[in-house]
mmCIF file of C-alpha atoms in Angstrom:
data_model
loop_
_atom_site.group_PDB
_atom_site.id
_atom_site.type_symbol
_atom_site.label_atom_id
_atom_site.label_comp_id
_atom_site.label_asym_id
_atom_site.label_seq_id
_atom_site.Cartn_x
_atom_site.Cartn_y
_atom_site.Cartn_z
ATOM 1 C CA MET A 17 -22.041 3.237 -4.271
ATOM 2 C CA THR A 18 -23.303 0.392 -6.458
ATOM 3 C CA ALA A 19 -20.462 0.844 -8.910
ATOM 4 C CA VAL A 20 -17.921 0.606 -6.138
ATOM 5 C CA LEU A 21 -19.423 -2.237 -4.121
ATOM 6 C CA GLY A 22 -20.878 -4.437 -6.823
ATOM 7 C CA ALA A 23 -18.579 -6.504 -8.985
ATOM 8 C CA SER A 24 -18.936 -5.807 -12.653
ATOM 9 C CA PRO A 25 -20.240 -8.578 -14.917
ATOM 10 C CA ALA A 26 -16.838 -8.972 -16.536
ATOM 11 C CA ALA A 27 -15.216 -9.370 -13.153
ATOM 12 C CA THR A 28 -17.815 -11.951 -12.102
ATOM 13 C CA GLU A 29 -17.194 -14.109 -15.152
ATOM 14 C CA SER A 30 -13.411 -13.831 -15.210
ATOM 15 C CA ALA A 31 -11.287 -16.934 -14.974
ATOM 16 C CA PRO A 32 -7.592 -17.655 -14.612
ATOM 17 C CA ASP A 33 -5.938 -16.999 -17.939
ATOM 18 C CA SER A 34 -3.886 -19.628 -19.682
ATOM 19 C CA PRO A 35 -0.266 -19.252 -18.686
ATOM 20 C CA PRO A 36 1.457 -16.572 -20.774
ATOM 21 C CA GLY A 37 4.606 -17.370 -22.661
ATOM 22 C CA THR A 38 7.650 -17.701 -20.458
ATOM 23 C CA GLY A 39 9.439 -15.225 -22.686
ATOM 24 C CA ARG A 40 6.942 -12.467 -21.922
ATOM 25 C CA VAL A 41 6.949 -13.157 -18.195
ATOM 26 C CA SER A 42 10.755 -13.236 -18.082
ATOM 27 C CA LEU A 43 10.978 -10.023 -20.076
ATOM 28 C CA VAL A 44 8.552 -8.169 -17.808
ATOM 29 C CA PHE A 45 10.248 -9.405 -14.639
ATOM 30 C CA THR A 46 13.647 -8.414 -16.034
ATOM 31 C CA ALA A 47 12.351 -4.948 -16.919
ATOM 32 C CA LEU A 48 10.881 -4.510 -13.434
ATOM 33 C CA ILE A 49 14.094 -5.581 -11.720
ATOM 34 C CA VAL A 50 16.158 -3.211 -13.857
ATOM 35 C CA GLY A 51 13.626 -0.448 -13.252
ATOM 36 C CA LEU A 52 13.730 -1.065 -9.500
ATOM 37 C CA ALA A 53 17.538 -0.870 -9.474
ATOM 38 C CA ALA A 54 17.527 2.350 -11.514
ATOM 39 C CA ALA A 55 14.782 3.959 -9.417
ATOM 40 C CA THR A 56 16.620 3.003 -6.220
ATOM 41 C CA ILE A 57 19.831 4.674 -7.373
ATOM 42 C CA LEU A 58 17.946 7.788 -8.505
ATOM 43 C CA SER A 59 16.082 7.947 -5.202
ATOM 44 C CA VAL A 60 19.278 8.077 -3.142
ATOM 45 C CA THR A 61 21.034 10.375 -5.638
ATOM 46 C CA LEU A 62 18.417 13.042 -6.329
ATOM 47 C CA GLY A 63 16.991 15.551 -3.897
ATOM 48 C CA SER A 64 17.386 19.147 -2.854
ATOM 49 C CA VAL A 65 21.120 18.466 -3.179
ATOM 50 C CA THR A 66 22.247 16.113 -5.938
ATOM 51 C CA VAL A 67 24.921 13.683 -4.816
ATOM 52 C CA PRO A 68 27.323 12.591 -7.599
ATOM 53 C CA LEU A 69 26.460 9.135 -8.862
ATOM 54 C CA GLY A 70 29.937 7.770 -8.157
ATOM 55 C CA GLU A 71 29.766 8.950 -4.550
ATOM 56 C CA THR A 72 26.296 7.446 -4.162
ATOM 57 C CA LEU A 73 27.519 4.064 -5.378
ATOM 58 C CA ARG A 74 30.490 4.218 -3.004
ATOM 59 C CA VAL A 75 28.167 4.701 -0.034
ATOM 60 C CA LEU A 76 25.763 1.990 -1.216
ATOM 61 C CA PHE A 77 28.656 -0.469 -1.382
ATOM 62 C CA GLY A 78 29.688 0.325 2.184
ATOM 63 C CA GLN A 79 32.470 2.807 1.499
ATOM 64 C CA GLU A 80 32.805 6.410 2.602
ATOM 65 C CA ALA A 81 32.181 9.270 0.177
ATOM 66 C CA SER A 82 34.910 11.850 -0.431
ATOM 67 C CA ASP A 83 32.704 14.411 1.322
ATOM 68 C CA PRO A 84 31.340 13.229 4.723
ATOM 69 C CA ARG A 85 28.173 15.237 4.130
ATOM 70 C CA TRP A 86 27.296 13.099 1.146
ATOM 71 C CA SER A 87 27.694 9.953 3.221
ATOM 72 C CA MET A 88 25.328 11.379 5.828
ATOM 73 C CA VAL A 89 22.741 12.455 3.226
ATOM 74 C CA VAL A 90 22.735 9.096 1.445
ATOM 75 C CA ARG A 91 23.042 6.777 4.432
ATOM 76 C CA ASP A 92 20.971 8.565 7.078
ATOM 77 C CA LEU A 93 18.345 10.422 5.044
ATOM 78 C CA ARG A 94 17.788 9.039 1.571
ATOM 79 C CA LEU A 95 18.462 5.344 2.042
ATOM 80 C CA PRO A 96 15.786 4.945 4.770
ATOM 81 C CA ARG A 97 13.368 6.907 2.568
ATOM 82 C CA THR A 98 14.142 4.641 -0.372
ATOM 83 C CA ILE A 99 13.724 1.399 1.575
ATOM 84 C CA THR A 100 10.462 2.743 2.983
ATOM 85 C CA ALA A 101 9.133 3.464 -0.509
ATOM 86 C CA ILE A 102 10.078 -0.039 -1.692
ATOM 87 C CA ALA A 103 8.393 -1.696 1.291
ATOM 88 C CA VAL A 104 5.267 0.458 1.086
ATOM 89 C CA GLY A 105 4.899 0.068 -2.692
ATOM 90 C CA ALA A 106 5.232 -3.710 -2.503
ATOM 91 C CA ALA A 107 2.856 -3.938 0.465
ATOM 92 C CA LEU A 108 0.108 -1.813 -1.084
ATOM 93 C CA GLY A 109 0.418 -3.543 -4.461
ATOM 94 C CA ILE A 110 -0.046 -6.982 -2.905
ATOM 95 C CA ALA A 111 -2.839 -5.831 -0.590
ATOM 96 C CA GLY A 112 -4.675 -4.253 -3.519
ATOM 97 C CA LEU A 113 -4.396 -7.455 -5.547
ATOM 98 C CA GLN A 114 -5.780 -9.465 -2.644
ATOM 99 C CA MET A 115 -8.757 -7.172 -2.137
ATOM 100 C CA GLN A 116 -9.666 -7.023 -5.833
ATOM 101 C CA THR A 117 -9.603 -10.809 -6.104
ATOM 102 C CA LEU A 118 -11.346 -11.537 -2.811
ATOM 103 C CA PHE A 119 -14.207 -9.115 -3.455
ATOM 104 C CA ARG A 120 -14.184 -9.575 -7.253
ATOM 105 C CA ASN A 121 -14.264 -5.810 -7.597
ATOM 106 C CA ALA A 122 -12.021 -3.774 -9.884
ATOM 107 C CA LEU A 123 -12.263 -0.704 -7.620
ATOM 108 C CA ALA A 124 -11.257 -2.430 -4.395
ATOM 109 C CA ASP A 125 -8.077 -1.152 -2.735
ATOM 110 C CA PRO A 126 -6.133 -2.001 0.444
ATOM 111 C CA PHE A 127 -8.083 0.500 2.541
ATOM 112 C CA ILE A 128 -11.571 -0.648 1.603
ATOM 113 C CA LEU A 129 -12.036 -2.546 4.888
ATOM 114 C CA GLY A 130 -11.389 0.537 6.992
ATOM 115 C CA ALA A 131 -7.818 -0.050 8.176
ATOM 116 C CA SER A 132 -6.791 3.403 6.968
ATOM 117 C CA SER A 133 -9.790 5.029 8.652
ATOM 118 C CA GLY A 134 -8.973 3.253 11.908
ATOM 119 C CA ALA A 135 -5.382 4.465 11.710
ATOM 120 C CA SER A 136 -6.606 7.999 11.022
ATOM 121 C CA LEU A 137 -8.882 7.857 14.047
ATOM 122 C CA GLY A 138 -6.023 6.733 16.278
ATOM 123 C CA VAL A 139 -3.805 9.554 15.027
ATOM 124 C CA ALA A 140 -6.617 12.100 15.368
ATOM 125 C CA ILE A 141 -7.234 11.138 18.988
ATOM 126 C CA VAL A 142 -3.566 11.535 19.861
ATOM 127 C CA VAL A 143 -2.717 14.595 17.780
ATOM 128 C CA VAL A 144 -5.968 16.526 18.107
ATOM 129 C CA ILE A 145 -6.943 15.914 21.730
ATOM 130 C CA GLY A 146 -3.916 14.113 23.160
ATOM 131 C CA GLY A 147 -2.136 17.237 24.326
ATOM 132 C CA GLY A 148 -5.034 18.368 26.461
ATOM 133 C CA ALA A 149 -6.021 14.952 27.765
ATOM 134 C CA SER A 150 -4.648 12.743 30.495
ATOM 135 C CA GLY A 151 -3.774 9.102 30.895
ATOM 136 C CA PHE A 152 -2.914 6.813 27.992
ATOM 137 C CA THR A 153 -3.779 9.350 25.274
ATOM 138 C CA ALA A 154 -1.571 12.007 26.806
ATOM 139 C CA GLY A 155 1.207 9.447 27.149
ATOM 140 C CA LEU A 156 1.067 8.657 23.440
ATOM 141 C CA ALA A 157 1.031 12.366 22.590
ATOM 142 C CA GLY A 158 4.153 12.831 24.691
ATOM 143 C CA LEU A 159 6.030 10.243 22.638
ATOM 144 C CA GLY A 160 6.002 12.486 19.567
ATOM 145 C CA ARG A 161 6.179 10.673 16.245
ATOM 146 C CA ALA A 162 6.530 7.282 17.946
ATOM 147 C CA GLY A 163 3.226 7.947 19.671
ATOM 148 C CA VAL A 164 1.584 8.822 16.361
ATOM 149 C CA VAL A 165 2.845 5.598 14.789
ATOM 150 C CA LEU A 166 1.645 3.548 17.745
ATOM 151 C CA ALA A 167 -1.747 5.261 17.733
ATOM 152 C CA ALA A 168 -2.164 4.596 14.006
ATOM 153 C CA ALA A 169 -1.225 0.956 14.467
ATOM 154 C CA LEU A 170 -3.666 0.551 17.363
ATOM 155 C CA GLY A 171 -6.463 2.200 15.391
ATOM 156 C CA ALA A 172 -5.895 -0.005 12.350
ATOM 157 C CA ALA A 173 -5.632 -3.098 14.576
ATOM 158 C CA ALA A 174 -8.908 -2.256 16.315
ATOM 159 C CA VAL A 175 -10.782 -2.050 13.007
ATOM 160 C CA LEU A 176 -9.072 -5.229 11.796
ATOM 161 C CA LEU A 177 -10.073 -7.090 14.965
ATOM 162 C CA LEU A 178 -13.673 -5.982 14.568
ATOM 163 C CA ILE A 179 -13.709 -7.070 10.916
ATOM 164 C CA VAL A 180 -12.227 -10.455 11.853
ATOM 165 C CA LEU A 181 -14.823 -10.985 14.581
ATOM 166 C CA LEU A 182 -17.694 -10.039 12.286
ATOM 167 C CA SER A 183 -16.383 -12.254 9.489
ATOM 168 C CA ARG A 184 -17.211 -15.305 11.615
ATOM 169 C CA TRP A 185 -20.922 -14.608 11.120
ATOM 170 C CA VAL A 186 -20.736 -13.371 7.530
ATOM 171 C CA ARG A 187 -20.971 -15.776 4.627
ATOM 172 C CA SER A 188 -20.835 -13.369 1.710
ATOM 173 C CA ALA A 189 -17.716 -11.449 0.699
ATOM 174 C CA VAL A 190 -19.918 -8.609 -0.527
ATOM 175 C CA THR A 191 -21.527 -8.324 2.910
ATOM 176 C CA LEU A 192 -18.106 -8.192 4.532
ATOM 177 C CA LEU A 193 -17.122 -5.509 2.046
ATOM 178 C CA LEU A 194 -20.199 -3.461 2.955
ATOM 179 C CA ILE A 195 -19.405 -3.809 6.653
ATOM 180 C CA GLY A 196 -15.866 -2.602 6.057
ATOM 181 C CA VAL A 197 -17.071 0.402 4.079
ATOM 182 C CA MET A 198 -19.584 1.305 6.794
ATOM 183 C CA LEU A 199 -16.962 1.009 9.533
ATOM 184 C CA GLY A 200 -14.640 3.203 7.499
ATOM 185 C CA SER A 201 -17.386 5.799 7.022
ATOM 186 C CA ALA A 202 -18.209 5.801 10.739
ATOM 187 C CA THR A 203 -14.603 6.276 11.842
ATOM 188 C CA THR A 204 -14.106 9.005 9.232
ATOM 189 C CA ALA A 205 -17.154 10.789 10.632
ATOM 190 C CA VAL A 206 -15.680 10.646 14.139
ATOM 191 C CA VAL A 207 -12.404 12.086 12.835
ATOM 192 C CA SER A 208 -14.304 14.933 11.166
ATOM 193 C CA VAL A 209 -16.049 15.796 14.433
ATOM 194 C CA LEU A 210 -12.723 15.800 16.277
ATOM 195 C CA LEU A 211 -11.210 18.143 13.699
ATOM 196 C CA VAL A 212 -14.123 20.579 13.869
ATOM 197 C CA TYR A 213 -13.830 21.031 17.621
ATOM 198 C CA SER A 214 -10.040 20.933 17.906
ATOM 199 C CA ASP A 215 -7.350 23.570 17.992
ATOM 200 C CA PRO A 216 -6.527 24.671 14.390
ATOM 201 C CA GLN A 217 -2.818 24.051 14.895
ATOM 202 C CA ARG A 218 -3.433 20.473 15.995
ATOM 203 C CA SER A 219 -5.827 19.943 13.103
ATOM 204 C CA GLN A 220 -3.091 21.125 10.771
ATOM 205 C CA GLN A 221 -0.700 18.518 12.176
ATOM 206 C CA PHE A 222 -3.250 15.801 11.484
ATOM 207 C CA LEU A 223 -3.874 17.041 7.952
ATOM 208 C CA VAL A 224 -0.123 17.017 7.217
ATOM 209 C CA TRP A 225 0.063 13.400 8.390
ATOM 210 C CA GLY A 226 -2.831 12.544 6.094
ATOM 211 C CA LEU A 227 -0.946 13.807 3.029
ATOM 212 C CA GLY A 228 1.432 10.838 3.214
ATOM 213 C CA SER A 229 5.237 10.816 3.199
ATOM 214 C CA PHE A 230 8.181 8.450 2.839
ATOM 215 C CA THR A 231 10.648 10.894 4.376
ATOM 216 C CA ALA A 232 9.865 10.617 8.086
ATOM 217 C CA THR A 233 10.995 7.034 8.659
ATOM 218 C CA THR A 234 14.318 6.260 10.313
ATOM 219 C CA TRP A 235 16.448 3.143 10.546
ATOM 220 C CA SER A 236 14.785 2.278 13.853
ATOM 221 C CA ASP A 237 11.363 2.558 12.185
ATOM 222 C CA LEU A 238 12.465 0.228 9.409
ATOM 223 C CA LYS A 239 13.393 -2.438 11.971
ATOM 224 C CA LEU A 240 9.670 -2.737 12.647
ATOM 225 C CA LEU A 241 8.136 -1.777 9.292
ATOM 226 C CA VAL A 242 10.125 -4.169 7.093
ATOM 227 C CA PRO A 243 9.542 -7.333 9.204
ATOM 228 C CA VAL A 244 5.799 -6.573 9.426
ATOM 229 C CA VAL A 245 5.584 -6.104 5.651
ATOM 230 C CA LEU A 246 7.561 -9.297 5.048
ATOM 231 C CA GLY A 247 5.227 -11.122 7.425
ATOM 232 C CA GLY A 248 2.170 -9.852 5.555
ATOM 233 C CA ILE A 249 3.701 -10.913 2.238
ATOM 234 C CA ALA A 250 4.486 -14.369 3.638
ATOM 235 C CA VAL A 251 0.841 -14.786 4.661
ATOM 236 C CA ALA A 252 -0.251 -13.613 1.199
ATOM 237 C CA LEU A 253 1.917 -16.298 -0.421
ATOM 238 C CA LEU A 254 -0.092 -18.950 1.426
ATOM 239 C CA THR A 255 -3.283 -17.880 -0.355
ATOM 240 C CA VAL A 256 -2.048 -17.993 -3.963
ATOM 241 C CA ARG A 257 -3.831 -21.243 -4.878
ATOM 242 C CA ALA A 258 -7.043 -20.168 -3.162
ATOM 243 C CA LEU A 259 -7.066 -16.755 -4.850
ATOM 244 C CA ASN A 260 -6.635 -18.407 -8.245
ATOM 245 C CA ALA A 261 -9.625 -20.625 -7.480
ATOM 246 C CA LEU A 262 -11.697 -17.633 -6.363
ATOM 247 C CA LEU A 263 -11.330 -16.120 -9.833
ATOM 248 C CA LEU A 264 -13.895 -18.731 -10.936
ATOM 249 C CA GLY A 265 -16.225 -18.004 -8.033
ATOM 250 C CA GLU A 266 -16.710 -19.237 -4.488
ATOM 251 C CA GLY A 267 -18.697 -22.263 -5.677
ATOM 252 C CA TYR A 268 -15.782 -23.475 -7.782
ATOM 253 C CA ALA A 269 -13.345 -22.804 -4.933
ATOM 254 C CA ARG A 270 -15.462 -24.928 -2.573
ATOM 255 C CA SER A 271 -15.530 -27.734 -5.125
ATOM 256 C CA MET A 272 -11.721 -27.646 -5.031
ATOM 257 C CA GLY A 273 -11.811 -28.292 -1.294
ATOM 258 C CA ILE A 274 -10.974 -24.731 -0.269
ATOM 259 C CA ASP A 275 -12.426 -23.415 2.987
ATOM 260 C CA ILE A 276 -13.776 -20.028 1.931
ATOM 261 C CA ARG A 277 -14.000 -18.629 5.456
ATOM 262 C CA VAL A 278 -10.400 -19.516 6.239
ATOM 263 C CA VAL A 279 -9.202 -18.006 2.957
ATOM 264 C CA ARG A 280 -11.270 -14.865 3.534
ATOM 265 C CA LEU A 281 -9.932 -14.461 7.061
ATOM 266 C CA THR A 282 -6.315 -15.089 6.009
ATOM 267 C CA THR A 283 -6.558 -12.667 3.098
ATOM 268 C CA VAL A 284 -8.197 -9.938 5.178
ATOM 269 C CA VAL A 285 -5.573 -10.283 7.931
ATOM 270 C CA SER A 286 -2.713 -10.162 5.427
ATOM 271 C CA ALA A 287 -4.080 -7.158 3.503
ATOM 272 C CA ALA A 288 -5.006 -5.256 6.660
ATOM 273 C CA LEU A 289 -1.577 -5.963 8.155
ATOM 274 C CA LEU A 290 0.146 -4.614 5.051
ATOM 275 C CA ALA A 291 -2.119 -1.565 4.740
ATOM 276 C CA GLY A 292 -2.142 -0.833 8.473
ATOM 277 C CA ALA A 293 1.643 -0.975 8.823
ATOM 278 C CA THR A 294 2.261 1.325 5.875
ATOM 279 C CA THR A 295 -0.398 3.781 7.056
ATOM 280 C CA ALA A 296 1.027 3.856 10.562
ATOM 281 C CA PHE A 297 4.482 4.903 9.365
ATOM 282 C CA CYS A 298 3.718 6.866 6.188
ATOM 283 C CA GLY A 299 0.099 7.971 6.418
ATOM 284 C CA PRO A 300 -2.685 6.845 4.070
ATOM 285 C CA ILE A 301 -1.156 6.622 0.595
ATOM 286 C CA GLY A 302 -3.637 6.404 -2.245
ATOM 287 C CA PHE A 303 -3.450 5.175 -5.854
ATOM 288 C CA LEU A 304 -0.804 2.472 -5.498
ATOM 289 C CA GLY A 305 -3.022 -0.280 -4.157
ATOM 290 C CA LEU A 306 -5.718 0.420 -6.734
ATOM 291 C CA ILE A 307 -3.814 0.760 -9.990
ATOM 292 C CA VAL A 308 -0.747 -1.465 -9.538
ATOM 293 C CA PRO A 309 -2.692 -4.773 -9.823
ATOM 294 C CA HIS A 310 -4.345 -3.580 -13.050
ATOM 295 C CA LEU A 311 -1.039 -2.538 -14.578
ATOM 296 C CA ALA A 312 0.533 -5.863 -13.578
ATOM 297 C CA ARG A 313 -2.277 -7.848 -15.232
ATOM 298 C CA MET A 314 -1.827 -5.859 -18.408
ATOM 299 C CA ALA A 315 1.961 -6.220 -18.375
ATOM 300 C CA PHE A 316 2.050 -9.957 -17.703
ATOM 301 C CA GLY A 317 -1.121 -10.806 -19.645
ATOM 302 C CA THR A 318 -2.418 -13.133 -16.950
ATOM 303 C CA SER A 319 -4.512 -13.310 -13.783
ATOM 304 C CA ASP A 320 -2.413 -16.123 -12.302
ATOM 305 C CA HIS A 321 -1.466 -15.055 -8.789
ATOM 306 C CA ARG A 322 1.698 -17.147 -8.884
ATOM 307 C CA ILE A 323 2.982 -14.562 -11.359
ATOM 308 C CA LEU A 324 1.013 -11.510 -10.258
ATOM 309 C CA LEU A 325 1.935 -11.556 -6.587
ATOM 310 C CA PRO A 326 5.700 -11.049 -7.087
ATOM 311 C CA GLY A 327 4.879 -8.873 -10.096
ATOM 312 C CA VAL A 328 2.746 -6.384 -8.164
ATOM 313 C CA ALA A 329 5.386 -6.269 -5.414
ATOM 314 C CA LEU A 330 8.067 -5.212 -7.899
ATOM 315 C CA LEU A 331 5.826 -2.851 -9.853
ATOM 316 C CA GLY A 332 4.472 -1.265 -6.672
ATOM 317 C CA ALA A 333 7.998 -0.673 -5.402
ATOM 318 C CA VAL A 334 9.067 0.961 -8.675
ATOM 319 C CA LEU A 335 6.037 3.268 -8.826
ATOM 320 C CA ALA A 336 6.396 4.216 -5.158
ATOM 321 C CA LEU A 337 10.033 5.190 -5.762
ATOM 322 C CA VAL A 338 9.104 7.256 -8.830
ATOM 323 C CA CYS A 339 6.363 9.088 -6.929
ATOM 324 C CA GLY A 340 8.748 9.676 -4.033
ATOM 325 C CA ILE A 341 11.353 11.186 -6.361
ATOM 326 C CA MET A 342 8.751 13.437 -7.978
ATOM 327 C CA SER A 343 7.438 14.622 -4.614
ATOM 328 C CA GLN A 344 10.933 15.780 -3.609
ATOM 329 C CA MET A 345 11.346 17.992 -6.704
ATOM 330 C CA PRO A 346 15.051 17.222 -7.398
ATOM 331 C CA GLY A 347 17.319 20.255 -7.370
ATOM 332 C CA THR A 348 14.955 22.400 -5.294
ATOM 333 C CA ASP A 349 13.795 22.700 -1.707
ATOM 334 C CA THR A 350 10.170 22.236 -2.781
ATOM 335 C CA VAL A 351 8.355 19.183 -1.423
ATOM 336 C CA PHE A 352 4.937 18.196 -2.744
ATOM 337 C CA PRO A 353 2.488 16.106 -0.698
ATOM 338 C CA LEU A 354 2.970 12.483 -1.684
ATOM 339 C CA ASN A 355 -0.752 11.857 -2.133
ATOM 340 C CA ALA A 356 -0.967 14.820 -4.495
ATOM 341 C CA VAL A 357 1.732 13.247 -6.674
ATOM 342 C CA THR A 358 0.137 9.780 -6.621
ATOM 343 C CA ALA A 359 -3.213 11.300 -7.603
ATOM 344 C CA ILE A 360 -1.727 13.362 -10.429
ATOM 345 C CA VAL A 361 0.167 10.338 -11.736
ATOM 346 C CA GLY A 362 -2.546 7.826 -10.971
ATOM 347 C CA ALA A 363 -5.646 9.444 -12.444
ATOM 348 C CA PRO A 364 -4.353 9.501 -16.046
ATOM 349 C CA VAL A 365 -3.069 5.952 -15.651
ATOM 350 C CA VAL A 366 -6.469 4.736 -14.455
ATOM 351 C CA ILE A 367 -8.208 6.481 -17.328
ATOM 352 C CA ALA A 368 -5.717 5.033 -19.829
ATOM 353 C CA VAL A 369 -6.199 1.530 -18.408
ATOM 354 C CA LEU A 370 -9.962 1.820 -18.754
ATOM 355 C CA ILE A 371 -9.850 3.225 -22.280
ATOM 356 C CA ARG A 372 -7.319 0.658 -23.545
ATOM 357 C CA SER A 373 -9.175 -2.250 -22.001
ATOM 358 C CA ARG A 374 -10.087 -4.660 -24.770
ATOM 359 C CA ARG A 375 -13.560 -5.212 -23.368
ATOM 360 C CA GLY A 376 -14.156 -1.538 -22.548
ATOM 361 C CA ALA A 377 -15.486 -2.462 -19.121
ATOM 362 C CA LEU A 378 -14.229 -1.687 -15.639
ATOM 363 C CA GLY A 379 -13.753 -5.323 -14.729
ATOM 364 C CA ALA A 380 -11.948 -6.307 -17.896
ATOM 365 C CA ALA A 381 -8.554 -6.162 -16.223
ATOM 366 C CA LEU A 382 -9.621 -8.789 -13.704
#
């Protein structure tokens, strides 16, 4: 617990790096943009049935494919999945960066304040006991997937509201972090009790939701998901200067005239909004929010949030697309759980980041 909640010495002493050369930054951004374009095309081309690249491009540019089935596959199935992956990857990358900077902890991720646990509790209540209950819970259960999404959003919002209320009386970021972890543990315990005493079939439905997926979203879902993610990113952009100051500690930030409580509240709301929205539509997706900020710092060679914030958005989108492609097993009907793929890909990356760190310490990437 100490290793997770306490910032490492290297993280505590870190400061904004001197601006890297513009050539390096431009090169990395160019590579990410090209990678995003390539991953997007592959995502809408590959699957259980491979659509010819020329036909895919025709559909993407608003034309009809020579075979109407290809148009339907690309436009109605794979394009929503691809846009979802881009939005979720960008959202989790930014939220992870915010949490690691705010709490000065290299192991912080978007779900550390309990938004994911709150969403899981909302889904568990609807899926596990909703069918046999009455009133509002039964009404949500009757809405099918829309009810699950709404329940997840309400659960995440409830935890967020509680965190926001408690933050008014908390001065230390570490204390707020501890509160979030405890709230997450408590809600997870409630979910476990619900699963133990529920019908096995309903428990299975909940467990499937918890594996994460980009494939269930539709165009109507994206009309809500994308604006919420863009709103969370817009709020994050307002905190760039404050987050840079926080790299030198809260005392330095105060000397710069920054209101720590306002920054903390704004950052928590933005990160929870991004994490809660993605969890509501896609389930709790691990790895991305933890590792993407570290990879971005290594790629750009800086801790400057003016560079990192758009950088983690692009890198998160690319990695989310790659994991989504891998989970679909192109050319077969096999589909792997998304969280299994992110864990398999993410664990070696985390280990490599730690080993290659110049300081050999967990907080060196901060």
